[in-house]
Amino acid sequence: TRTVGLWCKRYASDAAPFLSAWDRLHACDPFWESSPGSGKGEFSAFFQTLSEISSAKYDAAVIVNTRWKVAAAVRWAGVPERVGFHQRGSGPWLTRVLQKEDRSREVLNEWSRLLTPFFPVETSLIPTLRVPASHANRFREIKQTFSGARAAVLHPSAGDTRRCAPTSFWRDLSHGLSDAGCAIAWIGRADELEPIRSALGAAAERHHWIDKLGSGSLQDAFLMISAASLFIGHDSGPLHAAAAFGVPSIGLYLPGDWPRARPTGPGPIRVFRRKTPTELDSLEVVREARVLIDAAELPA
């Protein structure tokens, strides 16, 4: 029988239950760099994970971020076939080295080249996420907070604050969506959401916040997104999750990593591209959002 393992950083492991293409999960943070929301991983924990991978006796590894330290770690774990992109220092640790990653292509289509040693015909990858049965009760709890209204989930932050729309944009956008009959939900870290709360004033109490709905974990954020009728956010992880859930989505690239980080998924997707965040008009985003909301079905 075939066993598929997924090795990821610990913070990303919350997303693993929403994927269906893996059998075993290996989650740990590298000891040589920090991870989002945490510091560097522990040396002992990292090598304990390598020992688990070694014991699983995988036949091959596909290394999407082909850094030499990761490639070397997979080699140390004893995986006999190791496929990765040409990157400085990684070659000696790989058994199959593909041409250097083309960062002008959409990332998933580019990563699909890593599968060609196993599946000769290159295909486009369309990510799909689903709420697992283990999270069904929590999903219903979050959905009930919207009281049957169509929910718009907003993610006002991105990795680089210089490409984030100003707080005034998000305030005006939320007012426009509320006028359209939407329940408004916000996801993000507390420090990212506090300026939004302040700008909304008393109206903030009528909105939903990830820290009010639960632990603030990535899992709760995913469940909130999956329960929504619309998602609007910058070119960051939550936008790609919404697209993969099939939730109608609007991506803001101000300017963003385009086309490499183009969102893909089974649902309708609209994108606004601007050279600077201040060029984005909330009214035009509200107009597009209304079109998507009118066409959307409430999540089951």
mmCIF file of C-alpha atoms in Angstrom, residues 13-208:
data_model
loop_
_atom_site.group_PDB
_atom_site.id
_atom_site.type_symbol
_atom_site.label_atom_id
_atom_site.label_comp_id
_atom_site.label_asym_id
_atom_site.label_seq_id
_atom_site.Cartn_x
_atom_site.Cartn_y
_atom_site.Cartn_z
ATOM 1 C CA SER A 13 0.055 21.724 10.774
ATOM 2 C CA ASP A 14 -3.329 23.193 11.790
ATOM 3 C CA ALA A 15 -4.175 23.237 8.088
ATOM 4 C CA ALA A 16 -3.344 19.556 7.600
ATOM 5 C CA PRO A 17 -6.781 18.136 8.604
ATOM 6 C CA PHE A 18 -8.365 20.134 5.767
ATOM 7 C CA LEU A 19 -6.217 18.301 3.227
ATOM 8 C CA SER A 20 -7.039 14.762 2.169
ATOM 9 C CA ALA A 21 -3.964 13.686 0.253
ATOM 10 C CA TRP A 22 -1.731 12.564 3.128
ATOM 11 C CA ASP A 23 -1.581 9.636 5.559
ATOM 12 C CA ARG A 24 1.080 10.716 8.064
ATOM 13 C CA LEU A 25 1.935 14.170 9.371
ATOM 14 C CA HIS A 26 5.419 15.265 10.432
ATOM 15 C CA ALA A 27 5.401 18.771 11.951
ATOM 16 C CA CYS A 28 8.399 20.593 13.358
ATOM 17 C CA ASP A 29 10.189 23.920 13.044
ATOM 18 C CA PRO A 30 13.739 24.093 11.673
ATOM 19 C CA PHE A 31 16.357 25.052 14.230
ATOM 20 C CA TRP A 32 18.098 27.443 11.817
ATOM 21 C CA GLU A 33 15.249 29.926 11.179
ATOM 22 C CA SER A 34 12.163 31.400 12.802
ATOM 23 C CA SER A 35 8.631 30.419 11.876
ATOM 24 C CA PRO A 36 5.554 32.703 11.770
ATOM 25 C CA GLY A 37 4.349 33.361 15.298
ATOM 26 C CA SER A 38 7.281 31.556 16.938
ATOM 27 C CA GLY A 39 11.039 31.477 17.195
ATOM 28 C CA LYS A 40 13.505 28.931 15.907
ATOM 29 C CA GLY A 41 12.716 25.268 16.430
ATOM 30 C CA GLU A 42 14.489 23.068 18.933
ATOM 31 C CA PHE A 43 17.406 20.999 17.685
ATOM 32 C CA SER A 44 16.240 17.857 19.515
ATOM 33 C CA ALA A 45 12.655 18.113 18.229
ATOM 34 C CA PHE A 46 13.881 18.547 14.664
ATOM 35 C CA PHE A 47 15.991 15.411 14.755
ATOM 36 C CA GLN A 48 13.227 13.470 16.476
ATOM 37 C CA THR A 49 11.043 14.279 13.472
ATOM 38 C CA LEU A 50 13.805 13.163 11.111
ATOM 39 C CA SER A 51 13.922 9.896 13.017
ATOM 40 C CA GLU A 52 10.159 9.462 12.494
ATOM 41 C CA ILE A 53 10.585 10.086 8.771
ATOM 42 C CA SER A 54 13.420 7.594 8.653
ATOM 43 C CA SER A 55 11.320 4.951 10.423
ATOM 44 C CA ALA A 56 8.485 5.466 7.916
ATOM 45 C CA LYS A 57 10.834 4.288 5.117
ATOM 46 C CA TYR A 58 9.470 6.525 2.392
ATOM 47 C CA ASP A 59 10.569 5.714 -1.148
ATOM 48 C CA ALA A 60 10.764 9.300 -2.397
ATOM 49 C CA ALA A 61 10.562 12.906 -1.273
ATOM 50 C CA VAL A 62 9.346 15.934 -3.242
ATOM 51 C CA ILE A 63 11.029 19.035 -1.807
ATOM 52 C CA VAL A 64 9.120 22.138 -2.887
ATOM 53 C CA ASN A 65 11.305 24.703 -1.124
ATOM 54 C CA THR A 66 14.608 23.214 -2.147
ATOM 55 C CA ARG A 67 16.951 24.756 0.376
ATOM 56 C CA TRP A 68 20.115 22.777 0.869
ATOM 57 C CA LYS A 69 19.542 22.287 4.597
ATOM 58 C CA VAL A 70 16.125 20.754 3.963
ATOM 59 C CA ALA A 71 17.477 18.561 1.167
ATOM 60 C CA ALA A 72 20.344 17.459 3.411
ATOM 61 C CA ALA A 73 17.923 16.636 6.232
ATOM 62 C CA VAL A 74 15.827 14.446 3.930
ATOM 63 C CA ARG A 75 19.010 12.704 2.802
ATOM 64 C CA TRP A 76 20.010 12.160 6.437
ATOM 65 C CA ALA A 77 16.558 10.602 7.058
ATOM 66 C CA GLY A 78 17.428 7.966 4.475
ATOM 67 C CA VAL A 79 14.809 8.716 1.823
ATOM 68 C CA PRO A 80 16.376 7.079 -1.272
ATOM 69 C CA GLU A 81 14.888 9.321 -4.002
ATOM 70 C CA ARG A 82 14.882 13.089 -3.490
ATOM 71 C CA VAL A 83 13.493 15.458 -6.129
ATOM 72 C CA GLY A 84 13.991 19.222 -5.994
ATOM 73 C CA PHE A 85 14.764 22.360 -7.939
ATOM 74 C CA HIS A 86 18.284 23.455 -8.765
ATOM 75 C CA GLN A 87 19.295 25.804 -5.986
ATOM 76 C CA ARG A 88 22.706 26.737 -4.667
ATOM 77 C CA GLY A 89 24.045 23.999 -2.419
ATOM 78 C CA SER A 90 21.095 21.629 -2.828
ATOM 79 C CA GLY A 91 22.386 19.552 -5.751
ATOM 80 C CA PRO A 92 24.634 17.148 -3.783
ATOM 81 C CA TRP A 93 21.702 16.165 -1.576
ATOM 82 C CA LEU A 94 19.244 15.402 -4.390
ATOM 83 C CA THR A 95 18.950 12.390 -6.667
ATOM 84 C CA ARG A 96 16.964 14.341 -9.285
ATOM 85 C CA VAL A 97 17.674 18.017 -9.844
ATOM 86 C CA LEU A 98 15.154 19.931 -11.930
ATOM 87 C CA GLN A 99 15.777 23.206 -13.708
ATOM 88 C CA LYS A 100 15.792 26.218 -11.388
ATOM 89 C CA GLU A 101 12.344 27.284 -10.196
ATOM 90 C CA ASP A 102 10.784 29.878 -12.489
ATOM 91 C CA ARG A 103 9.370 32.513 -10.161
ATOM 92 C CA SER A 104 7.504 34.221 -13.012
ATOM 93 C CA ARG A 105 5.075 31.277 -13.189
ATOM 94 C CA GLU A 106 2.171 30.534 -10.854
ATOM 95 C CA VAL A 107 3.664 28.710 -7.913
ATOM 96 C CA LEU A 108 1.458 25.595 -8.006
ATOM 97 C CA ASN A 109 1.960 25.109 -11.727
ATOM 98 C CA GLU A 110 5.686 25.482 -11.216
ATOM 99 C CA TRP A 111 5.738 23.049 -8.307
ATOM 100 C CA SER A 112 3.864 20.528 -10.429
ATOM 101 C CA ARG A 113 7.144 20.043 -12.340
ATOM 102 C CA LEU A 114 8.446 18.244 -9.269
ATOM 103 C CA LEU A 115 5.954 15.465 -9.946
ATOM 104 C CA THR A 116 7.115 14.786 -13.509
ATOM 105 C CA PRO A 117 9.600 12.079 -12.435
ATOM 106 C CA PHE A 118 6.586 10.127 -11.172
ATOM 107 C CA PHE A 119 3.836 11.404 -13.497
ATOM 108 C CA PRO A 120 5.394 12.260 -16.877
ATOM 109 C CA VAL A 121 2.555 14.535 -18.037
ATOM 110 C CA GLU A 122 2.728 17.927 -16.357
ATOM 111 C CA THR A 123 -0.675 19.026 -15.088
ATOM 112 C CA SER A 124 -2.109 22.139 -13.451
ATOM 113 C CA LEU A 125 -2.774 21.765 -9.752
ATOM 114 C CA ILE A 126 -6.061 23.111 -8.368
ATOM 115 C CA PRO A 127 -5.966 23.013 -4.562
ATOM 116 C CA THR A 128 -9.068 21.866 -2.708
ATOM 117 C CA LEU A 129 -9.763 22.145 1.016
ATOM 118 C CA ARG A 130 -12.672 20.595 2.898
ATOM 119 C CA VAL A 131 -13.910 20.724 6.490
ATOM 120 C CA PRO A 132 -13.089 17.325 8.025
ATOM 121 C CA ALA A 133 -15.650 15.380 10.026
ATOM 122 C CA SER A 134 -13.553 15.923 13.154
ATOM 123 C CA HIS A 135 -14.209 19.674 12.891
ATOM 124 C CA ALA A 136 -17.929 19.511 12.024
ATOM 125 C CA ASN A 137 -19.189 20.636 15.436
ATOM 126 C CA ARG A 138 -16.852 23.615 15.584
ATOM 127 C CA PHE A 139 -17.841 24.544 12.027
ATOM 128 C CA ARG A 140 -21.515 24.605 13.036
ATOM 129 C CA GLU A 141 -20.742 26.773 16.081
ATOM 130 C CA ILE A 142 -18.943 29.342 13.955
ATOM 131 C CA LYS A 143 -21.605 29.287 11.267
ATOM 132 C CA GLN A 144 -24.353 29.851 13.844
ATOM 133 C CA THR A 145 -22.713 33.101 14.959
ATOM 134 C CA PHE A 146 -23.687 34.550 11.577
ATOM 135 C CA SER A 147 -27.402 33.974 12.361
ATOM 136 C CA GLY A 148 -28.198 32.829 8.833
ATOM 137 C CA ALA A 149 -26.776 35.952 7.166
ATOM 138 C CA ARG A 150 -24.280 35.851 4.333
ATOM 139 C CA ALA A 151 -20.874 36.370 5.918
ATOM 140 C CA ALA A 152 -17.981 38.340 4.484
ATOM 141 C CA VAL A 153 -14.625 37.387 6.005
ATOM 142 C CA LEU A 154 -11.991 40.133 5.796
ATOM 143 C CA HIS A 155 -8.254 39.710 6.267
ATOM 144 C CA PRO A 156 -6.671 43.182 6.413
ATOM 145 C CA SER A 157 -3.034 42.203 6.813
ATOM 146 C CA ALA A 158 -0.176 40.771 4.783
ATOM 147 C CA GLY A 159 3.442 39.856 5.351
ATOM 148 C CA ASP A 160 4.618 43.311 4.237
ATOM 149 C CA THR A 161 2.699 46.280 5.673
ATOM 150 C CA ARG A 162 3.809 48.420 2.728
ATOM 151 C CA ARG A 163 1.420 46.509 0.451
ATOM 152 C CA CYS A 164 -1.561 46.614 2.816
ATOM 153 C CA ALA A 165 -4.617 48.740 2.116
ATOM 154 C CA PRO A 166 -5.023 51.507 4.724
ATOM 155 C CA THR A 167 -7.311 51.136 7.710
ATOM 156 C CA SER A 168 -9.727 53.672 6.186
ATOM 157 C CA PHE A 169 -10.213 51.365 3.189
ATOM 158 C CA TRP A 170 -11.195 48.429 5.413
ATOM 159 C CA ARG A 171 -13.509 50.616 7.488
ATOM 160 C CA ASP A 172 -15.334 51.887 4.388
ATOM 161 C CA LEU A 173 -15.390 48.408 2.841
ATOM 162 C CA SER A 174 -16.996 46.874 5.923
ATOM 163 C CA HIS A 175 -19.644 49.627 5.991
ATOM 164 C CA GLY A 176 -20.468 48.941 2.333
ATOM 165 C CA LEU A 177 -20.742 45.202 2.925
ATOM 166 C CA SER A 178 -22.902 45.728 6.033
ATOM 167 C CA ASP A 179 -25.240 47.894 3.972
ATOM 168 C CA ALA A 180 -25.483 44.951 1.547
ATOM 169 C CA GLY A 181 -26.773 42.770 4.391
ATOM 170 C CA CYS A 182 -23.538 40.911 5.160
ATOM 171 C CA ALA A 183 -22.359 39.781 8.555
ATOM 172 C CA ILE A 184 -18.747 40.943 8.873
ATOM 173 C CA ALA A 185 -15.991 38.735 10.295
ATOM 174 C CA TRP A 186 -12.321 39.617 10.697
ATOM 175 C CA ILE A 187 -9.324 37.302 10.951
ATOM 176 C CA GLY A 188 -5.777 38.162 11.917
ATOM 177 C CA ARG A 189 -3.493 38.680 14.879
ATOM 178 C CA ALA A 190 -4.709 40.911 17.708
ATOM 179 C CA ASP A 191 -2.146 43.621 16.926
ATOM 180 C CA GLU A 192 -3.235 43.609 13.260
ATOM 181 C CA LEU A 193 -6.945 43.898 14.095
ATOM 182 C CA GLU A 194 -6.731 46.538 16.823
ATOM 183 C CA PRO A 195 -6.474 49.501 14.371
ATOM 184 C CA ILE A 196 -9.573 48.160 12.601
ATOM 185 C CA ARG A 197 -11.486 47.936 15.883
ATOM 186 C CA SER A 198 -10.539 51.507 16.734
ATOM 187 C CA ALA A 199 -11.566 52.802 13.308
ATOM 188 C CA LEU A 200 -14.946 51.053 13.499
ATOM 189 C CA GLY A 201 -15.742 52.451 16.941
ATOM 190 C CA ALA A 202 -19.066 51.254 18.313
ATOM 191 C CA ALA A 203 -19.786 49.323 15.089
ATOM 192 C CA ALA A 204 -17.000 46.873 16.016
ATOM 193 C CA GLU A 205 -19.324 45.221 18.535
ATOM 194 C CA ARG A 206 -21.622 44.089 15.718
ATOM 195 C CA HIS A 207 -18.785 42.346 13.892
ATOM 196 C CA HIS A 208 -17.250 38.925 14.505
#
